[in-house]
PDB file of C-alpha atoms in Angstrom:
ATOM      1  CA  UNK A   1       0.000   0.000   0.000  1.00  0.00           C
ATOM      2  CA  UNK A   2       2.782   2.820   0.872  1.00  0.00           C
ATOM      3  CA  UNK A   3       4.228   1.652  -2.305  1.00  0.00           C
ATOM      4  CA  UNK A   4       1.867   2.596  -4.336  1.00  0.00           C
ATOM      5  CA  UNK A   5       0.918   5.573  -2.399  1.00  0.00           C
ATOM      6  CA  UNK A   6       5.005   6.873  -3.624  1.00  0.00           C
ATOM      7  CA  UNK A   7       4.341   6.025  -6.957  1.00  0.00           C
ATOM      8  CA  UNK A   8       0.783   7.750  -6.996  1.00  0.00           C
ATOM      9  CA  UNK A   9       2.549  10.702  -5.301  1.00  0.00           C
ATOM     10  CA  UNK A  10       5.695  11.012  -7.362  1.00  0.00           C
ATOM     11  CA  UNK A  11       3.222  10.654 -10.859  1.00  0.00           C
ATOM     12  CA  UNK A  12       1.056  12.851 -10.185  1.00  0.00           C
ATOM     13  CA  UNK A  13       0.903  15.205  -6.845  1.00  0.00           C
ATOM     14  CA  UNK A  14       4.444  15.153  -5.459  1.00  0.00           C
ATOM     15  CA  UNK A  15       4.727  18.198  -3.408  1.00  0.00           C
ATOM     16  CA  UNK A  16       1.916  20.481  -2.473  1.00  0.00           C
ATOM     17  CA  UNK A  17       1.323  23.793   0.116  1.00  0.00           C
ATOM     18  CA  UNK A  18      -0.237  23.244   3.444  1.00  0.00           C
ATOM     19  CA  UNK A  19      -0.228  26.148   5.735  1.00  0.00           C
ATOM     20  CA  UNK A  20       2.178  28.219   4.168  1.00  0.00           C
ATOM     21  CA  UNK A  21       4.795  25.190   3.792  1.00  0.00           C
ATOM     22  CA  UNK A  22       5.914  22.753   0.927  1.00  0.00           C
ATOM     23  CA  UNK A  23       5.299  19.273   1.560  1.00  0.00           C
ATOM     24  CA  UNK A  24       5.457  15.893  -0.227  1.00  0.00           C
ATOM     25  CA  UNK A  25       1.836  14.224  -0.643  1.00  0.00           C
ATOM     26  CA  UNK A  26       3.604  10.812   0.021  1.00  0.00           C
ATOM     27  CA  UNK A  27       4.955  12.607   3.318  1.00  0.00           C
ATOM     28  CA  UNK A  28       1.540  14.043   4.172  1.00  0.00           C
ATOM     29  CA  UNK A  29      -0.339  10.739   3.843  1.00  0.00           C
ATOM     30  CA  UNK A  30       2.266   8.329   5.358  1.00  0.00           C
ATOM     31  CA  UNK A  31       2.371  10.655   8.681  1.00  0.00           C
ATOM     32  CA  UNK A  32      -1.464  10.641   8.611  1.00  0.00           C
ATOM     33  CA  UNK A  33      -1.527   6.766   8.313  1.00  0.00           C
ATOM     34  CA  UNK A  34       0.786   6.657  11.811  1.00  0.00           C
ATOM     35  CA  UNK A  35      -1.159   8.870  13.471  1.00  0.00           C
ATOM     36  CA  UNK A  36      -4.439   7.751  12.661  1.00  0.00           C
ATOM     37  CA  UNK A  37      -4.092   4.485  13.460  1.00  0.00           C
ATOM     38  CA  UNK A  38      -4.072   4.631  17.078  1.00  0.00           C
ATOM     39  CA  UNK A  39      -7.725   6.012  17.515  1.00  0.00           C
ATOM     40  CA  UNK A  40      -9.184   3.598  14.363  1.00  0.00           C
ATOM     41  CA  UNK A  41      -7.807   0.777  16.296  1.00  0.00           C
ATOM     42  CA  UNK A  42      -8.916   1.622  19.838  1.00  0.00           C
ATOM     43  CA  UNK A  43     -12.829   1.534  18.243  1.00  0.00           C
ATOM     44  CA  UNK A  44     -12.077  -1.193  15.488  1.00  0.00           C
ATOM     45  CA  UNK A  45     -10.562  -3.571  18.638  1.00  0.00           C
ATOM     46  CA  UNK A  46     -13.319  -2.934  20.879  1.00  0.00           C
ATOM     47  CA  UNK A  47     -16.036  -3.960  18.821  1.00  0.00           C
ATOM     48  CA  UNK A  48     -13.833  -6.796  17.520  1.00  0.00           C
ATOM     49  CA  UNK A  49     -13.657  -8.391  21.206  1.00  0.00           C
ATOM     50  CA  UNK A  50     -17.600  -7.956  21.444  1.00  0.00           C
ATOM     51  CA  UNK A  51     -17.999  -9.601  18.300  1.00  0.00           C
ATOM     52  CA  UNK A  52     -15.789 -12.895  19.524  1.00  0.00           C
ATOM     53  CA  UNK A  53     -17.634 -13.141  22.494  1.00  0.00           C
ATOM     54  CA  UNK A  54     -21.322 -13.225  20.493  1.00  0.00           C
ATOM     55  CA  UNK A  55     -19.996 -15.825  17.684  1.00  0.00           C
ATOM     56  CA  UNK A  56     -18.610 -17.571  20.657  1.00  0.00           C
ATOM     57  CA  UNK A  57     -21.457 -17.265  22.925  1.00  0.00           C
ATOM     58  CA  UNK A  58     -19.382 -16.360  25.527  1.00  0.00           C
ATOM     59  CA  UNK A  59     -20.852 -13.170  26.134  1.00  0.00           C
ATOM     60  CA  UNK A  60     -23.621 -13.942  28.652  1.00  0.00           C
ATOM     61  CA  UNK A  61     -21.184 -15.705  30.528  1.00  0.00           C
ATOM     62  CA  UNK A  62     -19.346 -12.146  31.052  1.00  0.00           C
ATOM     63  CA  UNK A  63     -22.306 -10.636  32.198  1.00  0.00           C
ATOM     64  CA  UNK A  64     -22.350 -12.958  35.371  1.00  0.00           C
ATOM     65  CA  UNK A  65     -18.862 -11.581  36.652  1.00  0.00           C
ATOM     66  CA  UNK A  66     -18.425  -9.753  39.371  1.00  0.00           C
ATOM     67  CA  UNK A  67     -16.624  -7.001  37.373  1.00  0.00           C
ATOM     68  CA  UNK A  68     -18.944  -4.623  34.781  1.00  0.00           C
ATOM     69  CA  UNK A  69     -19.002  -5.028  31.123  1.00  0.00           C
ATOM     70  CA  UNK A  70     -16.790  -2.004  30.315  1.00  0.00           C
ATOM     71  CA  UNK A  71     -14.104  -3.016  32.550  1.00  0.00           C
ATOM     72  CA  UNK A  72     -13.973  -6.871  30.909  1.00  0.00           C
ATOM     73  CA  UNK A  73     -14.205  -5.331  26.786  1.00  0.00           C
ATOM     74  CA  UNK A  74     -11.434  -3.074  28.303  1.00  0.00           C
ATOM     75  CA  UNK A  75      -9.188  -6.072  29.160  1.00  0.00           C
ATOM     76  CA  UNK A  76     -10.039  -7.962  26.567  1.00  0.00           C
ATOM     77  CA  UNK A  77      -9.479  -5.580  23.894  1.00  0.00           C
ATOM     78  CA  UNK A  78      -6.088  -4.816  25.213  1.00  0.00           C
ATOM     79  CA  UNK A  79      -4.822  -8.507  23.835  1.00  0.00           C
ATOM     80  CA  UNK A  80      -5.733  -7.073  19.555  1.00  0.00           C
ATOM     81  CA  UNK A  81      -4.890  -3.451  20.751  1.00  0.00           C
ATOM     82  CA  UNK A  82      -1.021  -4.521  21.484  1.00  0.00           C
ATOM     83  CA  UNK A  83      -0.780  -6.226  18.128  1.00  0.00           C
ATOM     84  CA  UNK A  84      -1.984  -2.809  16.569  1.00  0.00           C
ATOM     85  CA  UNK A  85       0.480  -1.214  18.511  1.00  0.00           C
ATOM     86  CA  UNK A  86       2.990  -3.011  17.380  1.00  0.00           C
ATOM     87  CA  UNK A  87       1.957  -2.288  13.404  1.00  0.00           C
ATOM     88  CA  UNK A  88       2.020   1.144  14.547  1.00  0.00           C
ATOM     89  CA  UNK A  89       5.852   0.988  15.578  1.00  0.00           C
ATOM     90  CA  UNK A  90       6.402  -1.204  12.264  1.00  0.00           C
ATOM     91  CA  UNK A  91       4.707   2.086  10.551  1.00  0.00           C
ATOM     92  CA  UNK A  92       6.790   4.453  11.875  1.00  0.00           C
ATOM     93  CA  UNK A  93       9.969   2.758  11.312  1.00  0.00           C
ATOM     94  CA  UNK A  94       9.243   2.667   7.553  1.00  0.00           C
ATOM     95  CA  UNK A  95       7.820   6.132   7.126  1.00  0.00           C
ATOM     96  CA  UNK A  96      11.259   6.872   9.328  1.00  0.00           C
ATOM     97  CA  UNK A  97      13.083   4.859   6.581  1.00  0.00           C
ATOM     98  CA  UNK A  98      12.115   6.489   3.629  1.00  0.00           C
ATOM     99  CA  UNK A  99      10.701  10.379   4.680  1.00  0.00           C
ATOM    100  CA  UNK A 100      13.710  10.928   7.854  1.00  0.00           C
ATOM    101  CA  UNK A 101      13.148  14.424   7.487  1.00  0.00           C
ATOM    102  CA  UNK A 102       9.926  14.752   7.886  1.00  0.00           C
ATOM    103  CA  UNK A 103       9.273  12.349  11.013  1.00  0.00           C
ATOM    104  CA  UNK A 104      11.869  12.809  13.408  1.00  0.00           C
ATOM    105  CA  UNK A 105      11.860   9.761  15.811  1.00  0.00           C
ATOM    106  CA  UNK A 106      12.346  12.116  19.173  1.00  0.00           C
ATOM    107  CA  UNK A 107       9.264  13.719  17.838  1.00  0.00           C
ATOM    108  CA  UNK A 108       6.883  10.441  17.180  1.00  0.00           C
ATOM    109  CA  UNK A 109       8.129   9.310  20.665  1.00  0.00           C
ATOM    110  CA  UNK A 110       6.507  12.366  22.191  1.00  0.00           C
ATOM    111  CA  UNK A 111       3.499  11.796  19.898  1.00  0.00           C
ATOM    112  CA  UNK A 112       3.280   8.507  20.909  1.00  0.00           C
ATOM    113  CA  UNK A 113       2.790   9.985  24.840  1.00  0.00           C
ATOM    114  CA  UNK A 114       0.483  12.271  23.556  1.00  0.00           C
ATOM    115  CA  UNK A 115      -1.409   9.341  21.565  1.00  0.00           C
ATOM    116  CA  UNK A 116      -1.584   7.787  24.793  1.00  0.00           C
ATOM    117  CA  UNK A 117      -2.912   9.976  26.475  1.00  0.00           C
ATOM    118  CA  UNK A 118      -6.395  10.602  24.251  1.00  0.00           C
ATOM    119  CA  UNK A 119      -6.755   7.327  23.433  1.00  0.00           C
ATOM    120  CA  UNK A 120      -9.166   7.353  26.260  1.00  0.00           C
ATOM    121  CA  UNK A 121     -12.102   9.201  23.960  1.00  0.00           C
ATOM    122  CA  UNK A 122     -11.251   6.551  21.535  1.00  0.00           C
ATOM    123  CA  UNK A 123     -11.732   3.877  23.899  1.00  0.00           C
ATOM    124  CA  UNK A 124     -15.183   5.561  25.145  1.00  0.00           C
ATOM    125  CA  UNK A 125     -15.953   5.528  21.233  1.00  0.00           C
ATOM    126  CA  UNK A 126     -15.746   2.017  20.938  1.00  0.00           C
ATOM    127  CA  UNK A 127     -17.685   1.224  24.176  1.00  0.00           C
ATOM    128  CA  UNK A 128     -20.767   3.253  22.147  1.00  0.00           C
ATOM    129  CA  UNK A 129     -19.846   1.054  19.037  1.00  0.00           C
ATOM    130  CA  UNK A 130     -20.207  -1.726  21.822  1.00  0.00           C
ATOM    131  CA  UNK A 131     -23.231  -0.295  23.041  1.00  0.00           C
ATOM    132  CA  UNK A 132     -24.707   0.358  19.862  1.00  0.00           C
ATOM    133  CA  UNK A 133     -24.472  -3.294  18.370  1.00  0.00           C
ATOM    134  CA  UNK A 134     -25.989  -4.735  21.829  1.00  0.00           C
ATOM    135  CA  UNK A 135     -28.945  -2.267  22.137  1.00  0.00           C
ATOM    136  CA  UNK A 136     -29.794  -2.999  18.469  1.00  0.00           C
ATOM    137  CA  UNK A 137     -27.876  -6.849  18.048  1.00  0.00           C
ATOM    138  CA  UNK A 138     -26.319  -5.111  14.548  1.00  0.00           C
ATOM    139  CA  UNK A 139     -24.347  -2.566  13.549  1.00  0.00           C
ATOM    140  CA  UNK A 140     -20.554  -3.532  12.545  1.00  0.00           C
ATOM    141  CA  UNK A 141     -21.342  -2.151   9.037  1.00  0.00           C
ATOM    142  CA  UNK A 142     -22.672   1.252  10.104  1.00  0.00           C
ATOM    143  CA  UNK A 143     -19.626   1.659  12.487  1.00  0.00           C
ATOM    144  CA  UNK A 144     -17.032   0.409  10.026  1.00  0.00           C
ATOM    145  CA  UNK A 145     -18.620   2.996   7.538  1.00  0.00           C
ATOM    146  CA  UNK A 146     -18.469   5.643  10.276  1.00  0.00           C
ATOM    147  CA  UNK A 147     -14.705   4.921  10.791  1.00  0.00           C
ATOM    148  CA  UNK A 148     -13.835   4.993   7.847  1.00  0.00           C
ATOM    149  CA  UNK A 149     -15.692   8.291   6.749  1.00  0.00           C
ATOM    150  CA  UNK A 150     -14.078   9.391  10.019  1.00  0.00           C
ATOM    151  CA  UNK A 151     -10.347   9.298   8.660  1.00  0.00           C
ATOM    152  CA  UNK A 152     -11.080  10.466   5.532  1.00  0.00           C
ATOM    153  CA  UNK A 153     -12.637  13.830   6.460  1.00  0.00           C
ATOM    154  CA  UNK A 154     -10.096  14.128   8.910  1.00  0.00           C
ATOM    155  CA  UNK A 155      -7.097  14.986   6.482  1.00  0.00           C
ATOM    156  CA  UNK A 156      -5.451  11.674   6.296  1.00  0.00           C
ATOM    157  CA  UNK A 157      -5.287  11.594   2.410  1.00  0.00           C
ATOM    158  CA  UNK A 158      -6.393  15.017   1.284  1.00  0.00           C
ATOM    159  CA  UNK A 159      -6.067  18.201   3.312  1.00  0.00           C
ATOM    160  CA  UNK A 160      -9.993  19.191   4.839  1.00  0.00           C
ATOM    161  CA  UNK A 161      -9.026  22.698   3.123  1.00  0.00           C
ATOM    162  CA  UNK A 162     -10.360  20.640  -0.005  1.00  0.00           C
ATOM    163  CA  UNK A 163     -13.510  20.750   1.561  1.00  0.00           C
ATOM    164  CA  UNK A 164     -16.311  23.433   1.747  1.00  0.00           C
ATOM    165  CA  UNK A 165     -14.880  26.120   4.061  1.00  0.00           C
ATOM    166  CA  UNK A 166     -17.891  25.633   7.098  1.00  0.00           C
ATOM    167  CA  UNK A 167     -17.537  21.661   6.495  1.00  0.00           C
ATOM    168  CA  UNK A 168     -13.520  21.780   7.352  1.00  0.00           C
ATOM    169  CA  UNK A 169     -14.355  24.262   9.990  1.00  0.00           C
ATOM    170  CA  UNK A 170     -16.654  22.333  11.481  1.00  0.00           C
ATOM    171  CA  UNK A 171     -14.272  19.147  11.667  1.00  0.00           C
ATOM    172  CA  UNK A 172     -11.201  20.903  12.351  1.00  0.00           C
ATOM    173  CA  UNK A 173     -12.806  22.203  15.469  1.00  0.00           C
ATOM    174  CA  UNK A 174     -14.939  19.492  16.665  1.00  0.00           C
ATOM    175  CA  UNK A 175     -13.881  16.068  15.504  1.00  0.00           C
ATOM    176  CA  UNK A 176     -11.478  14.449  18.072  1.00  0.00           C
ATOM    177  CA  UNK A 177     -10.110  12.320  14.709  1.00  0.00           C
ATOM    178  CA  UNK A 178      -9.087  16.032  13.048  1.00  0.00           C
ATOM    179  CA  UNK A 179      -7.825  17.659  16.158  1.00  0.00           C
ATOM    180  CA  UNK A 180      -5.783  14.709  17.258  1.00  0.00           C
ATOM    181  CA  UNK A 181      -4.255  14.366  13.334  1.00  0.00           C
ATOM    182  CA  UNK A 182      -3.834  18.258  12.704  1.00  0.00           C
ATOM    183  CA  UNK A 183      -1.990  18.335  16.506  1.00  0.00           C
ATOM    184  CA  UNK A 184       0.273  15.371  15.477  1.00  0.00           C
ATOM    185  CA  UNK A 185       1.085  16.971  11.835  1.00  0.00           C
ATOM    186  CA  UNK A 186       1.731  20.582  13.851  1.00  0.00           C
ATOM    187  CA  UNK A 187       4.393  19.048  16.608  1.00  0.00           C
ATOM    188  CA  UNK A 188       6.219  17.082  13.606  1.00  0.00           C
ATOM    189  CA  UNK A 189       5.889  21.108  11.594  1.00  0.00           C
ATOM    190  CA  UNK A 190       6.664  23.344  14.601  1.00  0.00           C
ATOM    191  CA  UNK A 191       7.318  21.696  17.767  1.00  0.00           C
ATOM    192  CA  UNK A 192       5.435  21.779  20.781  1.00  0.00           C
ATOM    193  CA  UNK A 193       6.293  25.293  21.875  1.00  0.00           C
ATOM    194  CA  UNK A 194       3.944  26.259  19.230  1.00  0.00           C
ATOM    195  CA  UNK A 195       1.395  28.911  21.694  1.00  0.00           C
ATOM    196  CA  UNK A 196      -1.648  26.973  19.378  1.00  0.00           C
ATOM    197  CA  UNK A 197      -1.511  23.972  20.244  1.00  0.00           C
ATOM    198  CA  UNK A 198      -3.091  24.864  23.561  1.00  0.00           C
ATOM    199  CA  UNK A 199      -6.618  24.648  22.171  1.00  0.00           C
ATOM    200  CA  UNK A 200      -6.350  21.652  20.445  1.00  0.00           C
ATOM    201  CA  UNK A 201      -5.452  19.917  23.463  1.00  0.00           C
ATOM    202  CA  UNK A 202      -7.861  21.539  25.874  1.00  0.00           C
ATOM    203  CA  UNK A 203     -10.750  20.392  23.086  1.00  0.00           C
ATOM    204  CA  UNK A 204      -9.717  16.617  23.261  1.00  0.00           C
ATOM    205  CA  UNK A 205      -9.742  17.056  26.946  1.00  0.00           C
ATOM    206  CA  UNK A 206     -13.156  17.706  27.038  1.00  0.00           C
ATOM    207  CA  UNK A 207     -14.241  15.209  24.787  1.00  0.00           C
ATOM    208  CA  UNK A 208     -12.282  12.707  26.862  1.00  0.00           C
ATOM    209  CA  UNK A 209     -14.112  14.453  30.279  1.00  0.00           C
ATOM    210  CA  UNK A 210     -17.625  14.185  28.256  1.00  0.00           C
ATOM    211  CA  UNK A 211     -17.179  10.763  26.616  1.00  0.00           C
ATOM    212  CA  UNK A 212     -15.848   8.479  28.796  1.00  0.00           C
ATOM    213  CA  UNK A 213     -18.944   8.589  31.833  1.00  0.00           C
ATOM    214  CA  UNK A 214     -21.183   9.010  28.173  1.00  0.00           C
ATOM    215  CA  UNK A 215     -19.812   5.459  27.047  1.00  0.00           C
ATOM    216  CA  UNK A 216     -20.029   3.962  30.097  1.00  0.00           C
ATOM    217  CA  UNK A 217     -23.689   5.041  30.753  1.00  0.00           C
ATOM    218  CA  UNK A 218     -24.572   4.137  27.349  1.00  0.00           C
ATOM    219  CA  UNK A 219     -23.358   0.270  27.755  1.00  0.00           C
ATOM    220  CA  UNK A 220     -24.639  -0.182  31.040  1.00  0.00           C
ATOM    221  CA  UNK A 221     -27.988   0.875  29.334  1.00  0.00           C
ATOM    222  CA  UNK A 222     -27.318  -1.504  26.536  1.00  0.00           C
ATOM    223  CA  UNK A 223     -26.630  -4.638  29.297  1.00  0.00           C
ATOM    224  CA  UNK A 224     -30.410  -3.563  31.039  1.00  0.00           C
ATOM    225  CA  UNK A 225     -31.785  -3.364  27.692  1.00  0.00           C
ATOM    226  CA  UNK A 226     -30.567  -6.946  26.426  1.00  0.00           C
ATOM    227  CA  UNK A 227     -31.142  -8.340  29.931  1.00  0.00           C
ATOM    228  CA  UNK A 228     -34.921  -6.833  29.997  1.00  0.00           C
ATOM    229  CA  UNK A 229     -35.066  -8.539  26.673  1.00  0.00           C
ATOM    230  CA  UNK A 230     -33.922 -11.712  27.028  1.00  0.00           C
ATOM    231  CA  UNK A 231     -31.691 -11.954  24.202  1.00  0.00           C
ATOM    232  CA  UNK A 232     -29.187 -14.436  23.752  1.00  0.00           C
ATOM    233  CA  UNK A 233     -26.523 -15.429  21.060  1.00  0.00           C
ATOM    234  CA  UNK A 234     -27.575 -12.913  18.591  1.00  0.00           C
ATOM    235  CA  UNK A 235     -24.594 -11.968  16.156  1.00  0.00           C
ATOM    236  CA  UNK A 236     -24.750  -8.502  14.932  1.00  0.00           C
ATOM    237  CA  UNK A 237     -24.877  -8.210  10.962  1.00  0.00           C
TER     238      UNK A 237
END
């Protein structure tokens, strides 16, 4: 995939402006694919646990522990999360490989604490994926759909200039998906003594303060719901 992503770049869009400053499209998309990853994976590995324990039928079973639900998808999702992580380092060793310049490993290592450190509104997004697909017993599609809509529109292959001035507003400002990519592409541009970056960061701290009690009170609702029910074994579609 990165390989043809060079040879798309170097044919027909090899260097473009963003924000005042040159940079190679191959460079642009390659540090969006590291720093993208992260938050896709925190969702797409929560909902992938959920859906081993329905086509297992283990997931009644889990409901009888002493510990809640969100605590168990937590630990269970932490088993697919680590192999992400570890594409993630494989990701930025290659993009280190062949852009040096433009991702600085001292830098990614501090992204990597700041990645860290909101992957809790990522996690709180996949325990409303979670919550979603038990309320409703399907959903995977919708949610893949939404993830994947989710990194393009924030700026992982095309810069959200592209799009309708209110639209990239709008995204820039309130998606956590934009403001963690445009804060990882600004450190790697400027640093972090950059005086903007403040807002950014106190914007995904709020969405961490409003999602994570949201997601929580969302699955427990989801549990009472399928308990009140009765359901058992369904598999989401």
């Amino acid at each position: 995939m990165l390989l043809v992503l060079w040879y798309t770049s170097k044919a027909f869009v090899p260097t473009f402006e963003l924000s005042g400053k040159k940079i190679g499209y191959f460079e642009f998309v390659i540090i969006g694919e590291i720093f993208i990853l992260a938050p896709l994976s925190a969702i797409h590995c929560y909902t992938k646990t959920l859906r081993v324990l329905l086509i297992e039928k283990m997931f009644d079973h889990f409901l009888l522990l002493n510990k809640p639900l969100y605590f168990n998808l937590f630990v269970l999702h932490l088993g697919p999360f680590a192999i992400e992580f570890m594409r993630w380092i494989i990701l930025v060793v290659i993009g280190y490989i062949m852009v040096p310049d433009s991702i600085p490993l001292l830098q990614c290592l501090s992204l990597l604490a700041m990645q860290l450190a909101v992957l809790p509104i990522f996690w709180a997004l996949g325990q409303i994926a979670c919550a979603f697909i038990i309320r409703f017993g399907r959903g995977q599609n919708i949610i893949t759909v939404f993830m994947t809509i989710s990194a393009i529109l924030s700026g992982v292959y095309f810069p959200t200039q592209v799009l309708p001035v209110e639209l990239s507003s709008f995204f820039d400002r309130f998606s956590p998906f934009n403001l963690t990519l445009n804060l990882s592409r600004e450190v790697l541009s400027s640093g972090w003594r950059n005086a903007d970056l403040m807002t950014p960061l106190l914007s995904l701290l709020l969405w961490a303060l409003v999602l994570v009690p949201l997601s929580i009170c969302l699955l427990n609702y989801s549990v009472h719901a399928y308990r009140k029910q009765g359901r058992c074994g369904y598999l989401p579609q």
